[in-house]
Coordinates of C-alpha atoms in Angstrom, one line a residue:
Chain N
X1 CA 98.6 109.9 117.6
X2 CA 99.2 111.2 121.2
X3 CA 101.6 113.9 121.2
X4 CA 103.1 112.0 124.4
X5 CA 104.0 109.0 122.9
X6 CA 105.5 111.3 120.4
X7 CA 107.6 113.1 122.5
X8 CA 108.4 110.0 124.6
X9 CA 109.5 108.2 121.5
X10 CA 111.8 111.0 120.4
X11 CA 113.8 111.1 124.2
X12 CA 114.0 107.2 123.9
X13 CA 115.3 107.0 120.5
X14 CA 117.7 110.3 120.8
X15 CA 119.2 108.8 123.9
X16 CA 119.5 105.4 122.4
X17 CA 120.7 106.7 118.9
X18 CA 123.1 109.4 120.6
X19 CA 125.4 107.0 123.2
X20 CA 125.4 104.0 121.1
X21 CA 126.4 105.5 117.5
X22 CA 127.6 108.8 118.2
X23 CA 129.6 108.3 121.3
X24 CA 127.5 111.7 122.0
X25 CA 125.3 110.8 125.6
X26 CA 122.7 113.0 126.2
X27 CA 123.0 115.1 129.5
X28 CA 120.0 116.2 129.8
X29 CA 116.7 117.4 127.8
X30 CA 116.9 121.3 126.8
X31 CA 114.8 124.0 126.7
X32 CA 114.3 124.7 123.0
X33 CA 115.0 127.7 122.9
X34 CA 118.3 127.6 124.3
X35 CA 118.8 124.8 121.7
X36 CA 118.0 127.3 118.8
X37 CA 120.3 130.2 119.9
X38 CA 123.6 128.4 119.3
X39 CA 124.9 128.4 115.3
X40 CA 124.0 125.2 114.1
X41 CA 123.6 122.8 111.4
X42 CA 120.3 121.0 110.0
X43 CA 119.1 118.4 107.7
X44 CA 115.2 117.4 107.2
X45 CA 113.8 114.2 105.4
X46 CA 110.5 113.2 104.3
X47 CA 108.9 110.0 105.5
X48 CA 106.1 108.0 104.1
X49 CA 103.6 104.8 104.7
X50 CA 102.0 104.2 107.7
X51 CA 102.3 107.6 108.6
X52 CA 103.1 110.8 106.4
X53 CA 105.2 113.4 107.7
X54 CA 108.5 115.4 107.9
X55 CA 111.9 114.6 110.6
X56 CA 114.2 117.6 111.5
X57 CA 117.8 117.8 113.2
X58 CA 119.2 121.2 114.3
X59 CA 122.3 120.6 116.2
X60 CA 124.7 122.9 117.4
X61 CA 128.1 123.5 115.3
X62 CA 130.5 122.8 118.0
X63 CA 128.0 119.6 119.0
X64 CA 128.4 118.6 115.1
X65 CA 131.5 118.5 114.9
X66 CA 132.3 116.9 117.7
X67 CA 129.8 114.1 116.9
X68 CA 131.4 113.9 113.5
X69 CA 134.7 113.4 115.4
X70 CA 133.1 110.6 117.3
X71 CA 131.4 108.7 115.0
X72 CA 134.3 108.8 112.1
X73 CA 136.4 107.7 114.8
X74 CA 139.3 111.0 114.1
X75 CA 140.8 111.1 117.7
X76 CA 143.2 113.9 116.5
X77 CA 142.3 115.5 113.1
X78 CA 139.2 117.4 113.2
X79 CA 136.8 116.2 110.0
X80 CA 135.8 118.0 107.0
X81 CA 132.9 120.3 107.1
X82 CA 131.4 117.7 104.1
X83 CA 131.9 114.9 106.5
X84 CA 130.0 117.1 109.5
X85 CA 127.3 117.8 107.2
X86 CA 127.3 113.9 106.2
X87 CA 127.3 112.9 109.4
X88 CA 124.6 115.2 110.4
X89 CA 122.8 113.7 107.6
X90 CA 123.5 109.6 109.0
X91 CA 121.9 111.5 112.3
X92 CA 118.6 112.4 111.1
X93 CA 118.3 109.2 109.2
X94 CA 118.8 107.1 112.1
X95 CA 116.7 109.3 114.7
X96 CA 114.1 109.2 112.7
X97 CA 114.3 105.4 111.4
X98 CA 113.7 104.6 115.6
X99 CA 111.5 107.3 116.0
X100 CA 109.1 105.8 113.8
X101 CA 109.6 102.3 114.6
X102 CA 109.2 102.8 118.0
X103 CA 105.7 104.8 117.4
X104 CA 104.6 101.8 115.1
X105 CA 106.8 98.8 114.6
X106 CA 104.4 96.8 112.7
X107 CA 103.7 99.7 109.8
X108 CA 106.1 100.2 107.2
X109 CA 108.3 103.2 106.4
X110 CA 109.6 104.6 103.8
X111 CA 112.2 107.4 104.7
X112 CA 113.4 109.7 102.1
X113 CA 117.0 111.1 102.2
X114 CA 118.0 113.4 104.6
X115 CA 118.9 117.3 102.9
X116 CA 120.5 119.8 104.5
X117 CA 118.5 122.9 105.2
X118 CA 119.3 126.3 106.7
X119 CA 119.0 125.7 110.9
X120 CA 116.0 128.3 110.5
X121 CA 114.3 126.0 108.5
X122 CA 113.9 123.1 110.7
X123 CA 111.6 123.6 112.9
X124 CA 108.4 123.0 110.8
X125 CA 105.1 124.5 112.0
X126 CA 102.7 122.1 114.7
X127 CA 105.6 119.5 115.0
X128 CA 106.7 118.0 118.2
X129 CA 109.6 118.7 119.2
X130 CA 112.5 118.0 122.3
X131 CA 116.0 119.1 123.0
X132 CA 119.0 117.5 124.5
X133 CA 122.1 119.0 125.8
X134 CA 125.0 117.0 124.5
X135 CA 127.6 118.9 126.6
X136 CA 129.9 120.3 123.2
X137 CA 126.2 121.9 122.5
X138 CA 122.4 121.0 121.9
X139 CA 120.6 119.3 119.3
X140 CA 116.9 119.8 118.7
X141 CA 114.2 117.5 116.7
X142 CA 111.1 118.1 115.2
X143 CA 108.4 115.3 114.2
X144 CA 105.6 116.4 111.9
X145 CA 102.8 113.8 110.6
X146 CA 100.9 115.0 108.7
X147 CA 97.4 115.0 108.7
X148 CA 95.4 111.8 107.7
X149 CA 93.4 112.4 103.9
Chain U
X1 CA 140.3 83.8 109.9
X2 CA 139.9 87.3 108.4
X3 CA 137.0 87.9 105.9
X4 CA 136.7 89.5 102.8
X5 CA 133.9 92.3 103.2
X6 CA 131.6 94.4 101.5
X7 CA 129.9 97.3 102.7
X8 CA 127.3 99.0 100.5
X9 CA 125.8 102.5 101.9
X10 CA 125.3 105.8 100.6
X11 CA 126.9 107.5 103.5
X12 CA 130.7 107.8 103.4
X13 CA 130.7 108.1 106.7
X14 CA 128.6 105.4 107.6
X15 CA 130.7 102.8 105.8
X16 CA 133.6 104.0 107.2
X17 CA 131.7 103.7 110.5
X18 CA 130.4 100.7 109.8
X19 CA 134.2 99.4 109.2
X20 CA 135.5 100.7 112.4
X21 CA 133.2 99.1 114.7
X22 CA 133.7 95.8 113.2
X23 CA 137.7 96.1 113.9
X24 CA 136.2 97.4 117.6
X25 CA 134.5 94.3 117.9
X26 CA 137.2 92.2 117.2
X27 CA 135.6 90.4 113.8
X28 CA 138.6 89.8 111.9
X29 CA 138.3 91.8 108.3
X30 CA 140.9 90.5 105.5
X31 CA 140.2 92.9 102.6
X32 CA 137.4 95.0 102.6
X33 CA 135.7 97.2 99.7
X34 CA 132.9 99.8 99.5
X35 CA 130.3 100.7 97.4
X36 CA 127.6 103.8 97.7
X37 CA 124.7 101.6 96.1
X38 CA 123.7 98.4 94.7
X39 CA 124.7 99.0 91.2
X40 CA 128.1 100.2 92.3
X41 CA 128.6 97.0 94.3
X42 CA 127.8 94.8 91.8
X43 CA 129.8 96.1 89.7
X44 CA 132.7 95.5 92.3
X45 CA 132.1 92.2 93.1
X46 CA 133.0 90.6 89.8
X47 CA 136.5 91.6 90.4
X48 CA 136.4 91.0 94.1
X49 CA 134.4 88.1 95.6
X50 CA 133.6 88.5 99.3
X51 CA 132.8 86.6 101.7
X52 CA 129.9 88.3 103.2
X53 CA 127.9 91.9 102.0
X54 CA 126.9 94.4 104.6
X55 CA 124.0 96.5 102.9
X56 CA 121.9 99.6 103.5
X57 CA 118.2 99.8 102.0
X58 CA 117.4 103.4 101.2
X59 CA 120.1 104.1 98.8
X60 CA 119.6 106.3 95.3
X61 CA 120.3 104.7 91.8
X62 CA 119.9 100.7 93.3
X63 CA 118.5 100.5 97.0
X64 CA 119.5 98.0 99.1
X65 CA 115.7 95.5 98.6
X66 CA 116.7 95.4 94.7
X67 CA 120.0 94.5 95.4
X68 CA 119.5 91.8 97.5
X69 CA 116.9 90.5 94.7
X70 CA 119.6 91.1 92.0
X71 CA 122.2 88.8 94.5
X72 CA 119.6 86.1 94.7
X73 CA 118.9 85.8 91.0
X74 CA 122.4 85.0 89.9
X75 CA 123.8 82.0 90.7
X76 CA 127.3 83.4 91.1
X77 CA 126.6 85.6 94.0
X78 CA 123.6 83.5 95.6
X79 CA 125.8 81.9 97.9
X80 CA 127.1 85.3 99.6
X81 CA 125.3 85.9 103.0
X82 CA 123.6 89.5 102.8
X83 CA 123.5 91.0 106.1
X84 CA 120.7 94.1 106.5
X85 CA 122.2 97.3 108.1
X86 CA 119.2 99.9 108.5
X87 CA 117.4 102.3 110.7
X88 CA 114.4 100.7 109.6
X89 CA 113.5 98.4 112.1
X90 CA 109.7 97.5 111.6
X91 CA 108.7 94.0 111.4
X92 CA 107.0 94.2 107.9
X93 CA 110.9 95.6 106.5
X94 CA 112.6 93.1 108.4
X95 CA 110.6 90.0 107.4
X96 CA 110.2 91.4 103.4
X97 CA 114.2 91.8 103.1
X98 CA 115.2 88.0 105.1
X99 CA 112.2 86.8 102.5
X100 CA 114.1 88.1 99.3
X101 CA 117.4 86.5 100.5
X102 CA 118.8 88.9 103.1
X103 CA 120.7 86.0 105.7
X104 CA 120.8 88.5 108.9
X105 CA 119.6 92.2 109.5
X106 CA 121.3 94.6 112.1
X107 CA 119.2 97.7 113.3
X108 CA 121.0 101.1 113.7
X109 CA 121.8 101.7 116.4
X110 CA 124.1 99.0 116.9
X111 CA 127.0 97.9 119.2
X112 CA 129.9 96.3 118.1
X113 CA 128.9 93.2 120.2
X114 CA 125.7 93.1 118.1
X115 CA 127.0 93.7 114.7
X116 CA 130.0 90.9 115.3
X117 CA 127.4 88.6 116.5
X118 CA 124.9 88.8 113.5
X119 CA 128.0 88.5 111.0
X120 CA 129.2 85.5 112.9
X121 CA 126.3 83.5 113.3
X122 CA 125.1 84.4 109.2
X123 CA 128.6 83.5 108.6
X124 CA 128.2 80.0 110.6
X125 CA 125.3 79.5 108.3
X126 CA 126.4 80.1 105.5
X127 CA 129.4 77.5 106.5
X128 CA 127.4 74.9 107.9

């Protein structure tokens, strides 16, 4: 698969998934590593069928909570750090459910559930990844398939 | 008129999402209960018939593809509109849940508009 269509699909489905659920617009793509510098939160899941492969989010603290805020709907309270993490959870699980439909909507999926893993951990070696400045912070996401047997 | 509701997910938060975007939209909820999986859910609902089920599929213990199989097979809760709400929006996932009895099916992400207008027109339906 084109690592173009890959990276396309990721902007598309970040900005889409971002605005409409998390109230969170993307302001513009990141440089990765700018992305990676802030402390952050991260959660990883494992897809299989059409395609085999792993889904990463690393977002920013300050981003994650403020998305948490948004999507729980908490205009003045700010939410627990189990319903950040939760939320940051939902977040994967949706990016990468459009990520993959978008690359192939006639295969079928099966995602696995989203874990939290230590921010180092989420970048996964030869993935593909982008980053978006959300203005409260970044969020970065990593797409690996792996190889075909 | 206000509906009873059901929304099954794994995700707290998403069911609590899922709740506040249907009082954004307007859609008029009466009483509505929660449940983190399929077994859970069913378990609920023979104290507290609803009037339409919101349900996620990748959900531990009872997913969201057995449960809408486990609606269809008894009579008592056949006649409650299922309404899909997943990230999974392939045409293959979409087609196998509508075939096992699933009445409507919302991809995440969703607006308000879109959520209120899938549970109105399964609910029209289901009243016709």
């Amino acid at each position: 698969m084109p690592e173009t269509g890959m990276s396309e699909a990721i902007s598309a489905a970040a900005a889409d998934v971002l605005e409409t659920m998390f109230f969170s617009p993307v302001m513009a793509e990141a440089a990765l590593d700018e992305a990676m510098s802030a402390p952050a939160l991260a959660a990883r899941l494992r897809f299989s069928g059409g395609r085999e492969g792993t889904f990463a989010v690393r977002i920013s603290t300050s981003a994650a909570e403020s998305m948490a805020a948004n999507f729980l709907g908490e205009e003045t309270e700010q939410p627990a750090s189990g319903q950040v993490q939760d939320v940051v959870c939902e977040l994967t699980n949706m990016l990468c459910g459009s990520v993959l439909s978008r690359l192939d909507s006639k295969a079928h999926f099966d995602l696995g559930h989203p874990e939290l893993v230590d921010a180092l951990e989420a970048a996964t070696p030869d993935s593909v990844s982008r980053a978006f400045e959300l203005g409260d912070g970044a969020v970065a996401v990593f797409l690996h398939l792996d190889a075909k047997p | 008129m206000a509906y009873s509701v059901m929304i099954v997910d794994d995700s707290q938060s998403m069911r609590k999402f899922v709740r506040r975007v249907m009082d954004l939209s307007g859609f008029e909820v009466g009483s509505c209960w929660d449940a983190a999986n399929g077994a859970d859910a069913l378990a609920l609902l023979r104290t507290h018939p609803v009037d339409i089920i919101l349900t996620d599929i990748n959900m531990p213990e009872m997913n969201g593809e057995e449960f809408v199989a486990e609606l269809e097979r008894q009579d008592v809760y056949r006649s409650i509109p299922v309404v899909v709400v997943s990230t999974d929006a392939t045409e293959n996932r979409i087609r196998r849940m509508i075939e096992i009895g699933a009445r409507g099916y919302v991809v995440k992400p969703f607006s308000p508009e879109a959520l209120r207008g899938e549970l109105e027109r399964v609910l029209g339906v289901a009243n016709a």
